[in-house]
Amino acid sequence: MSASGGTKAVVAALIANLTIAVFKFIGWVLTQSSSMLAEAIHSVADSGNQVLLLVGGKRAQRQASEQHPFGYGRERYIYAFIVSIVLFSVGGLFALYEAYHKWQDPHPIEGSWWWVPPAVLIGAIIAESFSFRTAIIESNRVRGKKSWIRFVRSAKSPELPVILLEDLGALLGLVFALFGVSMTLITHNGIWDALGTAMIGILLVVIAVILALETKSLLLGESATAQDVKRIEEAIEENAKNRIIHLKTLHLGPEEILVAAKISIDAQDSGHEIAAEINDAEKRVRAAVPNARVIYIEPDLRRAAVEN
C-alpha cells in the first residue's frame, strides 16, 4: 500500500474535521444540545487521531539503529493503536456519559438559534462526504478485488483502514445527531437528543474496538499476504536445484517484509556454489516482492529435510 495515498487521506480528513469541529462547538454553545457536544468532541478526537497517524508515519521513516536493527516501521502500528484508545475514551465514553447526563435531565432545544444544529449537521455531512470520498478513492488504488471488510482486515498499512472507519463513523454519527436534534425540535422532548447522543457513543465504541483488534494483530506480527508468499516461493524455486524446506515471513512495517527460508542444495555443491545460489535466490525474491527488505536464507541437504 502506498504511504502517500494514506497520507493524502489523513490530511483530507484532518482538514475536514478541524473545520467541522469549530462549527459544532458554535452550535453547542448556542443551543446546549448534547448531540452537538458529542459530535464536537468526536471531531476533536478524530482530528487528534489524524495528527497521531501523521506523527507515526513520520517517525516510522527513521533509519535503523544499533538498538533497533530492523527499523521503526511498526511505529505506524503503535500510533494506530493509540488512535483506537483515543476514539474509545475521548469519543465513545464521553458521548455515553453525556447521553446519561442528558437522559437524567432532558430539556428541549429552545430560542432563536434552533435552526443552527440542523444546518451545522447537514453542512458537516457534506464536508465529511468529501473526506470519505477521498479515503475511498485512495483505498481503491490498492484494494484490488477484495471486499471492503476483507480490505480492512488484511491491510498492512493502518492509515487507510483507520480513516475509512473513522469517516464512516463520522457520517453515521452525524446522521444519528441529526435524528436526535430533529426529533427534539419536533417533539420538544430532550430525550431524543439523549438517544441520538447514546447512539453516537455506542457507534464510536464499536469502531474503536474493531480498530484495536485489527491493530493488535499487526503489532503482534503478521505474515506477508498469501500472494506475496506465493511469489517468494516461486522466486526461490525458480532454480530447480532449490526447494523450500521451511519458509517464514513477517511484516516489520507496512512496506517491509522479513523473509527467513531454509532451502535444499546438492550435497556435492562447493561453498562458492552455495553462496552463489543463496545470493541469486535473494535477488529473485527482491525482484518478485520489492517489500522483502530483510532476507535470511539457510542452505540444507534435501535428505536432512526429509529426515526432519
Short mmCIF file of C-alpha atoms in Angstrom, two decimals:
data_model
loop_
_atom_site.label_atom_id
_atom_site.label_comp_id
_atom_site.label_asym_id
_atom_site.label_seq_id
_atom_site.Cartn_x
_atom_site.Cartn_y
_atom_site.Cartn_z
CA MET A 1 0.00 0.00 0.00
CA SER A 2 1.33 3.40 -0.93
CA ALA A 3 2.15 5.52 2.10
CA SER A 4 1.45 8.68 0.07
CA GLY A 5 -2.13 7.56 -0.55
CA GLY A 6 -2.69 7.03 3.16
CA THR A 7 -1.15 10.41 3.97
CA LYS A 8 -3.40 12.17 1.46
CA ALA A 9 -6.49 10.60 3.02
CA VAL A 10 -5.30 11.51 6.54
CA VAL A 11 -4.67 15.16 5.61
CA ALA A 12 -8.07 15.45 3.90
CA ALA A 13 -9.78 14.02 6.98
CA LEU A 14 -7.82 16.33 9.31
CA ILE A 15 -8.80 19.48 7.42
CA ALA A 16 -12.44 18.41 7.29
CA ASN A 17 -12.62 17.51 10.99
CA LEU A 18 -10.96 20.69 12.25
CA THR A 19 -13.37 22.83 10.24
CA ILE A 20 -16.40 20.81 11.29
CA ALA A 21 -15.38 20.82 14.98
CA VAL A 22 -15.44 24.63 15.10
CA PHE A 23 -18.98 24.81 13.74
CA LYS A 24 -20.19 22.02 16.01
CA PHE A 25 -18.89 23.81 19.09
CA ILE A 26 -20.63 27.00 17.95
CA GLY A 27 -23.85 25.04 17.55
CA TRP A 28 -23.49 23.55 21.03
CA VAL A 29 -22.79 26.94 22.67
CA LEU A 30 -25.90 28.42 21.06
CA THR A 31 -28.28 25.52 21.78
CA GLN A 32 -26.74 23.37 24.55
CA SER A 33 -27.63 20.25 22.53
CA SER A 34 -25.88 17.15 23.90
CA SER A 35 -25.80 15.61 20.41
CA MET A 36 -23.94 18.67 19.15
CA LEU A 37 -21.46 18.46 22.04
CA ALA A 38 -20.89 14.73 21.47
CA GLU A 39 -20.28 15.35 17.78
CA ALA A 40 -17.94 18.28 18.52
CA ILE A 41 -15.85 16.12 20.86
CA HIS A 42 -15.97 13.36 18.25
CA SER A 43 -14.48 15.73 15.64
CA VAL A 44 -11.78 16.86 18.09
CA ALA A 45 -10.90 13.23 18.83
CA ASP A 46 -10.77 12.43 15.11
CA SER A 47 -8.54 15.44 14.45
CA GLY A 48 -6.16 14.35 17.19
CA ASN A 49 -6.16 10.84 15.75
CA GLN A 50 -5.21 12.10 12.31
CA VAL A 51 -2.32 14.05 13.82
CA LEU A 52 -1.21 10.84 15.58
CA LEU A 53 -1.28 8.94 12.26
CA LEU A 54 0.85 11.63 10.60
CA VAL A 55 3.33 11.60 13.50
CA GLY A 56 3.51 7.80 13.39
CA GLY A 57 4.16 7.84 9.65
CA LYS A 58 6.94 10.39 10.07
CA ARG A 59 8.66 8.56 12.95
CA ALA A 60 8.46 5.25 11.09
CA GLN A 61 10.74 6.69 8.37
CA ARG A 62 13.74 6.84 10.69
CA GLN A 63 16.76 4.76 9.72
CA ALA A 64 17.52 1.52 11.54
CA SER A 65 19.84 1.88 14.52
CA GLU A 66 22.01 -0.44 16.61
CA GLN A 67 19.26 -0.63 19.22
CA HIS A 68 16.55 -1.13 16.58
CA PRO A 69 18.28 -3.04 13.77
CA PHE A 70 15.05 -3.76 11.90
CA GLY A 71 14.00 -0.11 11.82
CA TYR A 72 10.95 1.73 13.13
CA GLY A 73 8.26 0.64 10.67
CA ARG A 74 5.99 -0.66 13.42
CA GLU A 75 5.64 2.82 14.90
CA ARG A 76 2.77 3.26 12.45
CA TYR A 77 1.00 0.34 14.13
CA ILE A 78 1.64 1.74 17.61
CA TYR A 79 0.16 5.13 16.77
CA ALA A 80 -2.81 3.49 15.05
CA PHE A 81 -3.44 1.52 18.26
CA ILE A 82 -3.32 4.75 20.27
CA VAL A 83 -5.92 6.12 17.84
CA SER A 84 -8.32 3.32 18.81
CA ILE A 85 -7.82 4.13 22.51
CA VAL A 86 -8.50 7.84 21.95
CA LEU A 87 -11.59 7.08 19.88
CA PHE A 88 -12.88 4.73 22.59
CA SER A 89 -12.25 7.02 25.56
CA VAL A 90 -12.47 10.61 24.30
CA GLY A 91 -15.11 9.88 21.66
CA GLY A 92 -17.22 6.91 22.72
CA LEU A 93 -17.18 7.02 26.52
CA PHE A 94 -17.64 10.80 26.63
CA ALA A 95 -20.68 10.56 24.35
CA LEU A 96 -22.20 7.82 26.53
CA TYR A 97 -21.57 9.90 29.65
CA GLU A 98 -23.17 12.94 28.03
CA ALA A 99 -26.15 10.82 26.94
CA TYR A 100 -26.64 9.57 30.51
CA HIS A 101 -26.44 13.11 31.86
CA LYS A 102 -28.96 14.40 29.31
CA TRP A 103 -31.28 11.44 29.96
CA GLN A 104 -31.35 12.36 33.64
CA ASP A 105 -32.13 15.99 32.86
CA PRO A 106 -33.69 16.27 29.40
CA HIS A 107 -34.52 19.68 28.02
CA PRO A 108 -35.64 20.77 24.56
CA ILE A 109 -33.73 22.98 22.14
CA GLU A 110 -35.20 26.44 22.51
CA GLY A 111 -34.51 30.00 21.48
CA SER A 112 -33.98 31.76 18.19
CA TRP A 113 -30.96 29.61 17.36
CA TRP A 114 -32.96 26.38 17.00
CA TRP A 115 -32.04 26.19 13.29
CA VAL A 116 -28.28 26.12 13.93
CA PRO A 117 -27.82 22.40 14.84
CA PRO A 118 -29.61 21.04 11.73
CA ALA A 119 -27.73 23.49 9.50
CA VAL A 120 -24.36 22.63 11.04
CA LEU A 121 -25.02 18.89 10.88
CA ILE A 122 -26.13 18.97 7.25
CA GLY A 123 -23.06 21.02 6.34
CA ALA A 124 -20.86 18.60 8.28
CA ILE A 125 -22.37 15.63 6.42
CA ILE A 126 -21.45 17.28 3.12
CA ALA A 127 -17.87 18.01 4.29
CA GLU A 128 -17.38 14.51 5.72
CA SER A 129 -18.67 13.02 2.48
CA PHE A 130 -15.81 14.67 0.59
CA SER A 131 -13.30 13.32 3.12
CA PHE A 132 -14.85 9.85 2.93
CA ARG A 133 -14.75 10.03 -0.88
CA THR A 134 -11.00 10.76 -0.77
CA ALA A 135 -10.42 7.77 1.53
CA ILE A 136 -12.45 5.51 -0.79
CA ILE A 137 -10.55 6.69 -3.90
CA GLU A 138 -7.15 6.16 -2.27
CA SER A 139 -8.22 2.75 -0.90
CA ASN A 140 -9.48 1.60 -4.31
CA ARG A 141 -5.99 2.16 -5.71
CA VAL A 142 -4.68 -0.71 -3.58
CA ARG A 143 -7.80 -2.69 -2.64
CA GLY A 144 -8.00 -4.69 -5.85
CA LYS A 145 -10.86 -7.18 -5.87
CA LYS A 146 -11.05 -7.51 -2.08
CA SER A 147 -14.31 -6.73 -0.31
CA TRP A 148 -14.25 -3.72 1.98
CA ILE A 149 -14.38 -5.94 5.07
CA ARG A 150 -11.52 -8.07 3.76
CA PHE A 151 -9.53 -4.96 2.88
CA VAL A 152 -9.83 -3.53 6.41
CA ARG A 153 -8.91 -6.87 7.95
CA SER A 154 -5.95 -7.68 5.69
CA ALA A 155 -4.38 -4.25 5.07
CA LYS A 156 -0.83 -3.98 6.36
CA SER A 157 -0.80 -0.16 6.28
CA PRO A 158 -3.03 1.13 9.08
CA GLU A 159 -3.77 4.65 7.78
CA LEU A 160 -6.40 3.96 5.13
CA PRO A 161 -8.43 1.42 7.16
CA VAL A 162 -8.38 3.78 10.16
CA ILE A 163 -9.52 6.76 8.08
CA LEU A 164 -12.18 4.69 6.32
CA LEU A 165 -13.68 3.54 9.61
CA GLU A 166 -13.36 6.98 11.20
CA ASP A 167 -15.06 8.70 8.26
CA LEU A 168 -17.78 6.06 8.13
CA GLY A 169 -18.31 6.51 11.86
CA ALA A 170 -18.34 10.28 11.46
CA LEU A 171 -21.03 10.14 8.77
CA LEU A 172 -23.20 7.73 10.73
CA GLY A 173 -22.67 9.79 13.89
CA LEU A 174 -23.81 12.93 12.07
CA VAL A 175 -26.93 11.11 10.89
CA PHE A 176 -27.64 9.98 14.45
CA ALA A 177 -27.09 13.51 15.75
CA LEU A 178 -29.37 14.95 13.06
CA PHE A 179 -32.01 12.40 14.00
CA GLY A 180 -31.79 13.26 17.71
CA VAL A 181 -31.79 17.01 17.13
CA SER A 182 -34.63 16.90 14.60
CA MET A 183 -36.84 14.75 16.81
CA THR A 184 -36.12 17.05 19.77
CA LEU A 185 -37.16 20.09 17.73
CA ILE A 186 -40.32 18.33 16.50
CA THR A 187 -41.44 16.86 19.84
CA HIS A 188 -39.84 19.42 22.22
CA ASN A 189 -38.63 16.40 24.20
CA GLY A 190 -34.93 16.32 25.11
CA ILE A 191 -34.99 12.51 25.47
CA TRP A 192 -34.49 12.28 21.69
CA ASP A 193 -31.33 14.38 21.98
CA ALA A 194 -30.05 11.99 24.65
CA LEU A 195 -30.93 9.00 22.46
CA GLY A 196 -29.01 10.43 19.50
CA THR A 197 -26.01 11.04 21.75
CA ALA A 198 -26.15 7.47 23.07
CA MET A 199 -26.25 6.09 19.52
CA ILE A 200 -23.13 8.12 18.69
CA GLY A 201 -21.35 6.77 21.77
CA ILE A 202 -22.18 3.14 21.01
CA LEU A 203 -21.08 3.59 17.39
CA LEU A 204 -17.71 5.05 18.39
CA VAL A 205 -17.06 2.32 20.96
CA VAL A 206 -17.78 -0.40 18.37
CA ILE A 207 -15.46 1.20 15.78
CA ALA A 208 -12.74 1.70 18.40
CA VAL A 209 -12.91 -1.98 19.41
CA ILE A 210 -12.65 -3.08 15.75
CA LEU A 211 -9.63 -0.83 15.20
CA ALA A 212 -7.96 -2.05 18.40
CA LEU A 213 -8.37 -5.72 17.44
CA GLU A 214 -7.06 -5.24 13.90
CA THR A 215 -4.11 -3.09 15.02
CA LYS A 216 -3.28 -5.55 17.81
CA SER A 217 -2.83 -8.26 15.18
CA LEU A 218 -0.38 -6.04 13.28
CA LEU A 219 1.53 -5.24 16.47
CA LEU A 220 1.90 -8.93 17.31
CA GLY A 221 3.35 -9.50 13.85
CA GLU A 222 1.58 -10.68 10.72
CA SER A 223 2.99 -12.72 7.86
CA ALA A 224 3.14 -11.46 4.30
CA THR A 225 -0.03 -11.78 2.26
CA ALA A 226 -0.78 -15.10 0.59
CA GLN A 227 0.01 -13.53 -2.79
CA ASP A 228 3.43 -12.32 -1.63
CA VAL A 229 4.24 -15.67 0.00
CA LYS A 230 3.41 -17.43 -3.28
CA ARG A 231 5.64 -15.03 -5.23
CA ILE A 232 8.50 -15.64 -2.78
CA GLU A 233 8.11 -19.42 -3.09
CA GLU A 234 8.07 -19.26 -6.87
CA ALA A 235 11.11 -16.97 -6.93
CA ILE A 236 13.19 -19.27 -4.71
CA GLU A 237 12.20 -22.45 -6.56
CA GLU A 238 12.82 -20.88 -9.95
CA ASN A 239 16.18 -22.64 -9.64
CA ALA A 240 15.31 -26.32 -9.99
CA LYS A 241 18.06 -27.26 -7.50
CA ASN A 242 16.46 -25.26 -4.70
CA ARG A 243 13.34 -26.43 -2.92
CA ILE A 244 11.86 -24.75 0.13
CA ILE A 245 12.10 -26.73 3.34
CA HIS A 246 10.82 -24.03 5.68
CA LEU A 247 9.60 -20.50 4.94
CA LYS A 248 8.53 -17.82 7.38
CA THR A 249 7.64 -14.19 6.68
CA LEU A 250 6.95 -11.25 8.97
CA HIS A 251 5.92 -7.65 8.39
CA LEU A 252 8.47 -5.40 10.10
CA GLY A 253 6.35 -2.48 8.92
CA PRO A 254 3.68 -1.86 6.28
CA GLU A 255 6.24 -1.85 3.43
CA GLU A 256 8.96 -4.02 5.00
CA ILE A 257 8.89 -7.81 4.98
CA LEU A 258 11.36 -10.16 6.67
CA VAL A 259 11.88 -13.46 4.84
CA ALA A 260 13.51 -16.45 6.55
CA ALA A 261 13.86 -19.61 4.47
CA LYS A 262 15.66 -22.92 4.56
CA ILE A 263 16.30 -24.29 1.06
CA SER A 264 17.70 -27.55 -0.24
CA ILE A 265 21.07 -27.80 -2.01
CA ASP A 266 23.04 -30.61 -3.62
CA ALA A 267 25.48 -32.43 -1.36
CA GLN A 268 28.30 -32.04 -3.87
CA ASP A 269 27.96 -28.22 -4.11
CA SER A 270 31.03 -26.28 -3.06
CA GLY A 271 30.92 -23.38 -0.64
CA HIS A 272 31.30 -20.95 -3.53
CA GLU A 273 28.39 -22.55 -5.38
CA ILE A 274 26.17 -22.49 -2.27
CA ALA A 275 26.90 -18.81 -1.68
CA ALA A 276 26.09 -18.04 -5.32
CA GLU A 277 22.79 -19.94 -5.12
CA ILE A 278 21.76 -18.06 -1.98
CA ASN A 279 22.69 -14.69 -3.49
CA ASP A 280 20.76 -15.49 -6.67
CA ALA A 281 17.73 -16.59 -4.63
CA GLU A 282 17.79 -13.32 -2.69
CA LYS A 283 17.91 -11.30 -5.92
CA ARG A 284 14.94 -13.22 -7.33
CA VAL A 285 12.91 -12.71 -4.15
CA ARG A 286 13.59 -8.96 -4.10
CA ALA A 287 12.65 -8.70 -7.76
CA ALA A 288 9.39 -10.60 -7.17
CA VAL A 289 8.47 -8.83 -3.91
CA PRO A 290 10.19 -5.42 -3.57
CA ASN A 291 8.94 -5.08 0.01
CA ALA A 292 11.10 -8.07 1.02
CA ARG A 293 13.80 -5.89 2.58
CA VAL A 294 15.42 -8.36 5.02
CA ILE A 295 16.15 -11.87 3.72
CA TYR A 296 17.87 -14.75 5.51
CA ILE A 297 18.33 -17.98 3.57
CA GLU A 298 19.81 -21.10 5.17
CA PRO A 299 21.04 -23.98 3.00
CA ASP A 300 20.38 -27.58 3.94
CA LEU A 301 20.58 -31.01 2.32
CA ARG A 302 17.39 -32.43 0.90
CA ARG A 303 17.98 -35.69 2.78
CA ALA A 304 18.12 -33.73 6.05
CA ALA A 305 14.88 -32.05 5.10
CA VAL A 306 13.19 -35.41 4.63
CA GLU A 307 14.54 -36.71 7.94
CA ASN A 308 13.45 -33.51 9.78
#
